[in-house]
Coordinates of C-alpha atoms and ligand atoms in Angstrom, one line a residue:
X17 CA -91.7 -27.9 45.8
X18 CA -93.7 -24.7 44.9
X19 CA -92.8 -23.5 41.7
X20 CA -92.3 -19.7 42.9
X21 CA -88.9 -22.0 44.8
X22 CA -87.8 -23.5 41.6
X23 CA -85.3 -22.9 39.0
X24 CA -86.6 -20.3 36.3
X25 CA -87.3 -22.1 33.3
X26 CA -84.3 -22.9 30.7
X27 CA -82.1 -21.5 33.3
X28 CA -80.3 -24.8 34.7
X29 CA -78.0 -25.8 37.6
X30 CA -74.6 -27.3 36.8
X31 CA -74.6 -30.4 38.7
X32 CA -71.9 -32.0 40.7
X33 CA -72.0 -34.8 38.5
X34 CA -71.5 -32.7 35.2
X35 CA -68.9 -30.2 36.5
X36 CA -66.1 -32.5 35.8
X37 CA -67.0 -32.5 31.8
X38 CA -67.7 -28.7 32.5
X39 CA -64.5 -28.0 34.1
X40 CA -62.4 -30.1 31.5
X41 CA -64.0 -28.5 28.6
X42 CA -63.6 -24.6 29.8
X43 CA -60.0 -26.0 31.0
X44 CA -58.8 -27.2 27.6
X45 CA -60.0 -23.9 25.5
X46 CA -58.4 -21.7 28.5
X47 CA -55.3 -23.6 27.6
X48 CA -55.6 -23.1 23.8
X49 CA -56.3 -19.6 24.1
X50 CA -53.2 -18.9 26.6
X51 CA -51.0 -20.5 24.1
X52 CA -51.9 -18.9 21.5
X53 CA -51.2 -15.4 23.0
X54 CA -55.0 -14.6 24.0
X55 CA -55.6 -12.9 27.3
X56 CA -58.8 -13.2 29.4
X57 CA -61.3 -10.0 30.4
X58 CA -64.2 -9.9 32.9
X59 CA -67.0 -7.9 32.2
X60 CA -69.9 -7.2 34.6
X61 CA -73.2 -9.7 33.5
X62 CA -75.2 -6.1 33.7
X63 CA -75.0 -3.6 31.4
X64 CA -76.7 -0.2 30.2
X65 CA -79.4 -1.5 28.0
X66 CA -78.7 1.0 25.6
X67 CA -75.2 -0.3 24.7
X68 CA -77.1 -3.5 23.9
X69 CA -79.5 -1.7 21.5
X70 CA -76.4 0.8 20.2
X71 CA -74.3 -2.1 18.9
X72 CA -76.3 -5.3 18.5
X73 CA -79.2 -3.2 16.7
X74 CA -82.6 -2.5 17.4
X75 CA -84.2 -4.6 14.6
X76 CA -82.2 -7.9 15.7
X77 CA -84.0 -10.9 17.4
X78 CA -81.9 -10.5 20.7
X79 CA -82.8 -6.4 21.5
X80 CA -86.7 -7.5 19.5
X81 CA -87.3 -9.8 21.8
X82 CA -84.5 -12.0 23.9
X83 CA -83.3 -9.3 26.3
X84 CA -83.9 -9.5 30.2
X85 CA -84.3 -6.1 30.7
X86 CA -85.7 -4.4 33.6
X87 CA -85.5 -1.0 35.8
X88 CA -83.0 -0.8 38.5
X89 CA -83.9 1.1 42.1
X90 CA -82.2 4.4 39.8
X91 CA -84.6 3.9 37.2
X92 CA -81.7 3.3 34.6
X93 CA -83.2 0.6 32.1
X94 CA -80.2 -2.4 32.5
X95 CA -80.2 -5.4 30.3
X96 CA -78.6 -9.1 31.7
X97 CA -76.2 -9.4 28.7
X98 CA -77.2 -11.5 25.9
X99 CA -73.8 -11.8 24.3
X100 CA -70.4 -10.0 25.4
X101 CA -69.4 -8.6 22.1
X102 CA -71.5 -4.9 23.4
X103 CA -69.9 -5.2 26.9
X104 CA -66.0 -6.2 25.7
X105 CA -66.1 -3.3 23.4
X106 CA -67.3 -0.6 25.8
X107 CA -64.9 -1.8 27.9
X108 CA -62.0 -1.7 25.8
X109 CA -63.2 2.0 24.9
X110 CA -63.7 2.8 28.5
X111 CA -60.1 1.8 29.9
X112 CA -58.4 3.5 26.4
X113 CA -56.8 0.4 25.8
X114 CA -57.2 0.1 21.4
X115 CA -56.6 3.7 21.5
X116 CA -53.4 4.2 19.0
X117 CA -53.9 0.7 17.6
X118 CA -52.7 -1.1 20.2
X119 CA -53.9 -4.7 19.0
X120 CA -55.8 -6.2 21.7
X121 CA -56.7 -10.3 21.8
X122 CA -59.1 -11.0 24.5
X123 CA -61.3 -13.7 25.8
X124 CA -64.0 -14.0 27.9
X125 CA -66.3 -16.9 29.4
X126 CA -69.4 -16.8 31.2
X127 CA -73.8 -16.5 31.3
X128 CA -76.3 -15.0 28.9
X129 CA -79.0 -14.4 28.9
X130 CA -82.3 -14.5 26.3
X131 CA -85.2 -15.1 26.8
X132 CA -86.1 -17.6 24.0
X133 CA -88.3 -20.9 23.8
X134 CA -86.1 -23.8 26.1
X135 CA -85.9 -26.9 24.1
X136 CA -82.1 -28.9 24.1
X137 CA -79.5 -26.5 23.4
X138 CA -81.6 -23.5 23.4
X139 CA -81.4 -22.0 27.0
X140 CA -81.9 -18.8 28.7
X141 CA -78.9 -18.8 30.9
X142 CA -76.3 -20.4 28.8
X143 CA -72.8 -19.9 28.8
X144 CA -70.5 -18.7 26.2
X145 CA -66.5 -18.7 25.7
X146 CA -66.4 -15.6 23.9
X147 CA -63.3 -13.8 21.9
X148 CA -62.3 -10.3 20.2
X149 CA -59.4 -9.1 18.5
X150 CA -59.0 -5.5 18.1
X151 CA -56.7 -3.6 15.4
X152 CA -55.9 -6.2 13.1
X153 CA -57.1 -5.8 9.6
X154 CA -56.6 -8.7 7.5
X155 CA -57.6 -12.2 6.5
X156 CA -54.1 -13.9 8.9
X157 CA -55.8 -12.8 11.8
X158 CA -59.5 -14.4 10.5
X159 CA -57.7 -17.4 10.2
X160 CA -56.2 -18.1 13.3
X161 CA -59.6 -17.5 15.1
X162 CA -60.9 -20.3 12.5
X163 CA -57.4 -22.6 13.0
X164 CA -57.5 -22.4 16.7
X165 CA -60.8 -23.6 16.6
X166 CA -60.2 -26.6 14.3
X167 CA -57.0 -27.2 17.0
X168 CA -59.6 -27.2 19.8
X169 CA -62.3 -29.8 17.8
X170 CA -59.2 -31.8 17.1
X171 CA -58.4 -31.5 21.0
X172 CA -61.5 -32.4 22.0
X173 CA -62.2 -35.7 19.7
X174 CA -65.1 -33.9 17.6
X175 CA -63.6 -32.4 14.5
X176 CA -65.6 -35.3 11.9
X177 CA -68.5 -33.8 13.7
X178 CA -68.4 -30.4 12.7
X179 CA -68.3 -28.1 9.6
X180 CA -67.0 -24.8 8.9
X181 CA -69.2 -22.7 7.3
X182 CA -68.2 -19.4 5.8
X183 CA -69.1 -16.2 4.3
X184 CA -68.5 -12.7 3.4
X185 CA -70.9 -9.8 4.1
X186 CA -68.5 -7.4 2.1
X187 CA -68.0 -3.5 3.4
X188 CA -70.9 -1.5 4.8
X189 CA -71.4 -0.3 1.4
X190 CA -71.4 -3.2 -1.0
X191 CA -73.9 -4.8 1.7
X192 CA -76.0 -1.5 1.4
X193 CA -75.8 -2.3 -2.5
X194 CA -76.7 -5.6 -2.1
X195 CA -79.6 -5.0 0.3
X196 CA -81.1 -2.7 -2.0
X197 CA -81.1 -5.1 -4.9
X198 CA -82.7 -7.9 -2.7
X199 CA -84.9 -5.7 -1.1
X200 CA -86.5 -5.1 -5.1
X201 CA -86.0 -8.8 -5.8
X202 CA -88.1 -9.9 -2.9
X203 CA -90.6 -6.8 -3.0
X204 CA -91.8 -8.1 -6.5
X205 CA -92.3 -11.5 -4.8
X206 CA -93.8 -9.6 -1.6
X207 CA -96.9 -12.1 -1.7
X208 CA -94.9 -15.3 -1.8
X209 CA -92.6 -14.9 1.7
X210 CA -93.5 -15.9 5.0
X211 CA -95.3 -13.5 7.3
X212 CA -91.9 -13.2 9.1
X213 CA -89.7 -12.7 5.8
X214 CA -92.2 -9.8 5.0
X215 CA -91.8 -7.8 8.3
X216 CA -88.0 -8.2 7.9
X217 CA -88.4 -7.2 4.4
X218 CA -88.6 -3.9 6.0
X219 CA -86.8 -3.7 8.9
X220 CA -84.0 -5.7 8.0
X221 CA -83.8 -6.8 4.8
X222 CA -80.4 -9.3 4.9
X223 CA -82.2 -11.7 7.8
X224 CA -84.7 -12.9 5.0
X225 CA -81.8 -15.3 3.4
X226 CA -81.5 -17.1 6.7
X227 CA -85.4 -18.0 7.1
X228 CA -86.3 -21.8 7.5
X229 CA -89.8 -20.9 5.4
X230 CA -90.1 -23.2 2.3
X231 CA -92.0 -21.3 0.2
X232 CA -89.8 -18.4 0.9
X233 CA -86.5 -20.6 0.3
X234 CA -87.6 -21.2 -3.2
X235 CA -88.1 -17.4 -3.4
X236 CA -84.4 -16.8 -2.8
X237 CA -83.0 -19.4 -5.1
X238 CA -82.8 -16.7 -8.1
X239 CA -82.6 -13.9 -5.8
X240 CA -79.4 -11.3 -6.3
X241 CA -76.3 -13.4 -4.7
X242 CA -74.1 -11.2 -2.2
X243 CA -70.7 -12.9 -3.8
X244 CA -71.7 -10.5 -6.8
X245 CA -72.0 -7.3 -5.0
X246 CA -68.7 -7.6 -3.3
X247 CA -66.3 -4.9 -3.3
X248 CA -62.6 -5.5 -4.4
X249 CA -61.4 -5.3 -1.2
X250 CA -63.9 -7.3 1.2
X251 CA -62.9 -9.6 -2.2
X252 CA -59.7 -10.0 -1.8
X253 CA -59.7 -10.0 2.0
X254 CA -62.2 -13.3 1.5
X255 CA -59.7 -15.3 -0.4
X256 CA -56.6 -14.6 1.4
X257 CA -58.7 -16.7 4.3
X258 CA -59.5 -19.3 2.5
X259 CA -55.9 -19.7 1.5
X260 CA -55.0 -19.7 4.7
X261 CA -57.4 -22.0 5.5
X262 CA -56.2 -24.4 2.2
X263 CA -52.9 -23.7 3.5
X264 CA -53.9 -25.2 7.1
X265 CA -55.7 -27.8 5.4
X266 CA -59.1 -26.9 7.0
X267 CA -62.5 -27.5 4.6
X268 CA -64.6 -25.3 4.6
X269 CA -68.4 -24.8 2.9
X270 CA -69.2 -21.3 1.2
X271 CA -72.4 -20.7 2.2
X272 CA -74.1 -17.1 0.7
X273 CA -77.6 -17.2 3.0
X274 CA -75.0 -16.7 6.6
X275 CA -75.7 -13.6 7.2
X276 CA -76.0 -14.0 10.9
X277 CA -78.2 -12.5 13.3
X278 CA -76.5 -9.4 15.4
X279 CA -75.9 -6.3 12.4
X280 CA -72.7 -5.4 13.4
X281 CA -70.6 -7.5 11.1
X282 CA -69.1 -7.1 7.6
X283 CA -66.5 -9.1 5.4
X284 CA -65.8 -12.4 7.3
X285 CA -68.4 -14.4 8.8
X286 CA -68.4 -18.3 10.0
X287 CA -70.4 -20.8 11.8
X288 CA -69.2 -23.9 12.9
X289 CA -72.5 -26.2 12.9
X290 CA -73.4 -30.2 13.6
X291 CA -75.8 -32.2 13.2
X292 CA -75.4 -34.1 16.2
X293 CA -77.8 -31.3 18.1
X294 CA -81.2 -31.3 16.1
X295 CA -82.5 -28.4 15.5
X296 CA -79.7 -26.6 17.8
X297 CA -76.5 -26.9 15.3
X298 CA -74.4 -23.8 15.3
X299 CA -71.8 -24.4 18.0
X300 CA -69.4 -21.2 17.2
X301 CA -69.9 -18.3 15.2
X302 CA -68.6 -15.2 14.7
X303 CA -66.9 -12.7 12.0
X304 CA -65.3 -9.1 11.6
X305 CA -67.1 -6.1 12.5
X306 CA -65.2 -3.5 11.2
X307 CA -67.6 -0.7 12.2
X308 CA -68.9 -1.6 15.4
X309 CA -66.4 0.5 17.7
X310 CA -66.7 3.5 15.6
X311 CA -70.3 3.0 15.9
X312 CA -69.7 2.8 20.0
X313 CA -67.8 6.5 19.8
X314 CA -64.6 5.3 19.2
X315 CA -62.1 5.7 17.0
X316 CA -62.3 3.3 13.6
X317 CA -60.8 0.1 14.7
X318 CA -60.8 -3.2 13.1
X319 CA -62.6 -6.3 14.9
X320 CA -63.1 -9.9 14.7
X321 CA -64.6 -11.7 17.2
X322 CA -66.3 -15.3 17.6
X323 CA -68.5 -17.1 20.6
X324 CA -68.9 -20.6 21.3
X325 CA -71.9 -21.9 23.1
X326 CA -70.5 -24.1 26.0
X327 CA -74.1 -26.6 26.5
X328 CA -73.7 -27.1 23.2
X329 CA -70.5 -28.5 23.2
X330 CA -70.8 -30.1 26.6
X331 CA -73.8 -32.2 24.9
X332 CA -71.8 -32.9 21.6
X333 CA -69.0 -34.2 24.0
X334 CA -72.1 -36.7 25.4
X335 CA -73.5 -37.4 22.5
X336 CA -70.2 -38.9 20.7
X337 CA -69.2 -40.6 23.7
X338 CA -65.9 -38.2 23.7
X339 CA -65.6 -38.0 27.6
X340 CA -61.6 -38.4 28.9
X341 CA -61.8 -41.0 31.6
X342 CA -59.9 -39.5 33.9
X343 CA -62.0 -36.7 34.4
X344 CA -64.4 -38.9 36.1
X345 CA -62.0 -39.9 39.2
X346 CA -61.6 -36.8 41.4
X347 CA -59.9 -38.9 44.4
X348 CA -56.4 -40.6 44.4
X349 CA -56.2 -41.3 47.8
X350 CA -59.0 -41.8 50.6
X351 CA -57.7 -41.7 54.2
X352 CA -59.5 -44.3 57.1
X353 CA -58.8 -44.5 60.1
X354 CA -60.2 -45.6 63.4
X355 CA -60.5 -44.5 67.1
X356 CA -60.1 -40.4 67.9
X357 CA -55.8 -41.1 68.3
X358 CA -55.7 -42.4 64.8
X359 CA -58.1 -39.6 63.5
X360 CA -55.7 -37.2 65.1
X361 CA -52.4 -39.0 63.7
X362 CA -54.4 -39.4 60.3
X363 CA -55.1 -35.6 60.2
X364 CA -51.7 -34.5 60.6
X365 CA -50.1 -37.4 58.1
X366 CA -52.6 -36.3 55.5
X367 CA -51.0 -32.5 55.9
X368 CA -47.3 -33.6 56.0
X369 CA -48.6 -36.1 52.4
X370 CA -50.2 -32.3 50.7
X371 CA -47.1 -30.5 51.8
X372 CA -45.0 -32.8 49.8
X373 CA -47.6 -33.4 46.9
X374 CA -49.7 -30.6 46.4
X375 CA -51.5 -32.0 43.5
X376 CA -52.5 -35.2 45.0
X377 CA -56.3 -35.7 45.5
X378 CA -56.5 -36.7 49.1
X379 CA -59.3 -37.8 50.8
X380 CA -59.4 -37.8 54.3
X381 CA -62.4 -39.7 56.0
X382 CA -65.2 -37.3 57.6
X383 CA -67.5 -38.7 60.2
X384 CA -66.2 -41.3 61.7
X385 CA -67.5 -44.6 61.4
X386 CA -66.7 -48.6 61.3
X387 CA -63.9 -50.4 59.6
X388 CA -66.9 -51.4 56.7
X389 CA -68.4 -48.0 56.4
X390 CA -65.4 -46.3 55.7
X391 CA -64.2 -48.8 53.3
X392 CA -67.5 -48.5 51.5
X393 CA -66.9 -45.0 51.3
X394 CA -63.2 -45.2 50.4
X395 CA -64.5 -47.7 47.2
X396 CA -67.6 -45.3 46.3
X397 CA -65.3 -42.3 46.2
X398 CA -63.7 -43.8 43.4
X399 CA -59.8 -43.4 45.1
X400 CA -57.0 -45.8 43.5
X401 CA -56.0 -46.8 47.3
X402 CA -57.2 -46.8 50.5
X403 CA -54.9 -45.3 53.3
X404 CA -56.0 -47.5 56.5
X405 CA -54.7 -46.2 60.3
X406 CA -55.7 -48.3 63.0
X407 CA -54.4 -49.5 66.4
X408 CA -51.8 -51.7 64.7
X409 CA -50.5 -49.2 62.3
X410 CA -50.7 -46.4 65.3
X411 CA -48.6 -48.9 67.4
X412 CA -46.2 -49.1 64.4
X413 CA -46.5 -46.1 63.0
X414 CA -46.7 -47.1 59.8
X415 CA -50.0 -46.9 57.3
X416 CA -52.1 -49.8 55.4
X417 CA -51.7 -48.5 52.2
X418 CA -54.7 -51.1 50.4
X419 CA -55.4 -50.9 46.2
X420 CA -58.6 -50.4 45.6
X421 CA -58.4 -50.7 42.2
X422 CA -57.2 -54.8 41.5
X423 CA -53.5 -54.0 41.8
X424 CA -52.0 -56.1 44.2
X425 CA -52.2 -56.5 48.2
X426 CA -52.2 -54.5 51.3
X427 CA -48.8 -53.4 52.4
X428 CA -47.8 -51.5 55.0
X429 CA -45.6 -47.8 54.7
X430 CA -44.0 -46.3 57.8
X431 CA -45.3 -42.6 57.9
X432 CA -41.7 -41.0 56.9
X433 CA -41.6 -43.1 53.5
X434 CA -46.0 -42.4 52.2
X435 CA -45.5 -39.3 50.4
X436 CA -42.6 -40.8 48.7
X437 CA -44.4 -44.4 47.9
X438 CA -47.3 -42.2 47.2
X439 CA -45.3 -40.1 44.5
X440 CA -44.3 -43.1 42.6
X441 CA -47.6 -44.7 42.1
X442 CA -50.7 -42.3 41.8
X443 CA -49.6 -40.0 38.5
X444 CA -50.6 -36.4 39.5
X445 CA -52.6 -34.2 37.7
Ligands
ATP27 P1 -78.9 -19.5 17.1 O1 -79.0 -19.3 15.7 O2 -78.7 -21.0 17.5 O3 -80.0 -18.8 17.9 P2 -77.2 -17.3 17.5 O4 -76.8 -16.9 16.2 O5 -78.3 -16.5 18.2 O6 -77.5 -18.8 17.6 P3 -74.8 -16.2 18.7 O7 -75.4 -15.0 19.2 O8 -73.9 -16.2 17.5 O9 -76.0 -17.3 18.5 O10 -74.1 -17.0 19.9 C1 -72.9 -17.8 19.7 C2 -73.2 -19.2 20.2 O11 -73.8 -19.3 21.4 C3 -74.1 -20.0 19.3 O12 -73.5 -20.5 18.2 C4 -74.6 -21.1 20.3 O13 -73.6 -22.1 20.3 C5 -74.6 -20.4 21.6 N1 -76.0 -20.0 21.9 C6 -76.7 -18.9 21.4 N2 -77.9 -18.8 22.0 C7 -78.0 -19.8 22.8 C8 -79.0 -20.3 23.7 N3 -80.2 -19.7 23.9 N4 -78.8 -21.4 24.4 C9 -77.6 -22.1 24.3 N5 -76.6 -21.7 23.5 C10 -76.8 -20.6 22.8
MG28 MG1 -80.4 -16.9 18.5

């Protein structure tokens, strides 16, 4: 295949045979977050790319260097989201619906977009489940981002797997403190940081504690720590989570280098990371950002907000073998039958069975064929029985109703009594 007719590179199809896992994942967290009160939004996957720059900031890897952007036929510069913080936000502003401190808890799932180096986990369409809470203040609301989250690693058969990390990057202004105390520190150490740490020196500063650059690592071990520049308040907002999180009985590691990459945050932040992924181990992370609407033209409203990469988690699932069986069998029931009046007879009994069980997976044989070929497909399918119509049944009108599964032997069901047998021995889903 020519390459101009292939996939672009790190952007991947979803494949029929990983759907399933796909679909159970994004069910379970759907279900978590409707229980918990959260409600779903749907933000277009284009956006103006100035709202990208406005909020995620210009000296951030994503606007530096990750963003699709390109010129539409208007010549408006428009940017394929890399995240759905920007987007959520301007939407919220757009429809007035935080205006008056109306508390808003939303959710959203669907692509990115950035265009970074492929390798496992690290894609350039990936997907995200994605969620902001608007006009609450304090450290309750911090927590039960963080608890649902441990719920849904519980849920999911991973929590050993993962570790809370957490942080606080204090108000605006004890961060501008803090950043001007590093920014001496490292200066007088300009010659000893890593080409990288140096450019961010200047443009910004706080992203030097989260290099991967030895040398520069043993820099930062008596550099200024952020806990000591806290203000009183980011303070005490930082331990009435963790008490919540004692309270819960969730551990948690304090880690003072998260800074995390976008600039929009202040007091909480939190990465849940593995090491089950390589290189590729943050598999949720988010915090509070205060500023950011005020920053977008609206009035000053609280947020707090986290994103969960969905690969990620789809491989961690893999990797620890933590795959629910059932999700593999998408058939209950597979319908044979032979000769065009039993096709017919079959078509409208497989109607009058989904009428009566609308959540049985039914089958019903496509293209024909002989008594082995259909029964070949009927096994391959993976269906718990076989339904079988042929000139006997027609003449009886009854159905072979065949395990195919190892539970017992072929029996025969008159028509009237299948979705009623049928009830009692396939559980539906
Ligand atoms: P990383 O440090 O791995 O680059 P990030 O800080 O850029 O992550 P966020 O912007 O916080 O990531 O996005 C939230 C989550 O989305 C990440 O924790 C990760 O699980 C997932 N994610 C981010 N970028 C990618 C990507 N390119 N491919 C796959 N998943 C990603
Ligand atoms: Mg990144």
């Amino acid at each position: 295949m020519s390459k101009s007719l292939q996939a672009i590179r790190g952007m991947n199809d979803i494949l029929p045979e990983q759907t399933p896992l796909w679909r159970y994942f994004e069910g379970t967290v759907a279900r978590l977050l409707d229980n918990y009160g959260y409600k779903q939004i749907r933000m277009p996957i284009v956006e103006f790319t100035e709202l990208f720059k406005r909020s995620i900031g210009e000296v951030t890897d994503i606007v530096e260097k990750e963003m699709y952007t390109f010129e539409d036929r208007n010549g408006d510069s428009l940017t394929l989201r890399p995240e759905g913080t920007a987007a959520c936000v301007r939407a919220v502003l757009e429809h007035g619906i935080t205006g008056g401190g109306q508390v808003q808890k939303l959710w959203y799932i669907g692509p990115m977009f950035r265009h970074e180096r492929p390798q496992k986990g690290r894609y350039r369409q990936f997907h995200q489940i994605g969620l902001e809470v608007f006009n609450l203040d304090g450290p309750d609301i911090d927590a039960e981002l963080i608890i649902m989250t441990w719920r849904l690693w519980g849920e999911l058969g991973i929590r050993d797997a993962v570790k809370l990390e957490l942080n606080s990057l204090g108000t605006s202004e004890s961060r501008g403190r803090y950043r001007e105390a590093l920014v001496e520190y490292l200066s007088a150490h300009h010659d000893k940081l890593d080409e990288d740490s140096q450019r961010r020196l200047k443009t910004n500063p706080l992203r030097v504690l989260d290099t991967k650059n030895a040398d520069t690592q043993a820099v930062l071990v008596d550099a200024p720590k952020m806990a000591d520049y806290l203000d009183d308040e980011s303070r005490a907002h930082f331990e009435g989570l963790k008490a919540r999180l004692d309270a819960v009985g969730i551990p948690y590691v304090l880690n003072p280098k998260l800074v995390r990459g976008l600039d929009y945050y202040s007091k909480t932040v939190f990465e849940w990371v593995t090491d089950q992924l390589g290189a590729q181990g943050t598999v949720c992370a988010g915090g509070r950002y205060d500023g950011l609407v005020e920053q977008m033209g609206g009035k000053p409203t609280p947020g707090v907000g986290f994103a969960m990469g969905i690969e990620r988690l789809v491989l961690m699932l893999e990797t620890l073998e933590q795959i629910p069986q059932e999700i593999s069998r998408q058939v209950d029931v597979y319908l044979c039958a032979f000769g065009e009046e039993a096709e017919l007879a079959g078509l409208a009994l497989a109607e009058r069975v989904r009428d009566e069980l609308p959540n049985l997976r039914l089958q019903v044989n496509a293209g024909a064929g002989s008594f082995k070929s259909q029964f070949k497909k009927a096994d391959k399918s993976g269906a718990l029985y076989a339904l079988i119509l042929g000139d006997d049944e027609m003449a009886q009108q009854v159905v072979g109703f065949k395990p195919l599964r190892g539970q017992g032997e072929q029996q025969s069901i008159a028509w009237d009594a299948l979705a009623a047998h049928l009830a009692t021995c396939v559980v539906q889903g």
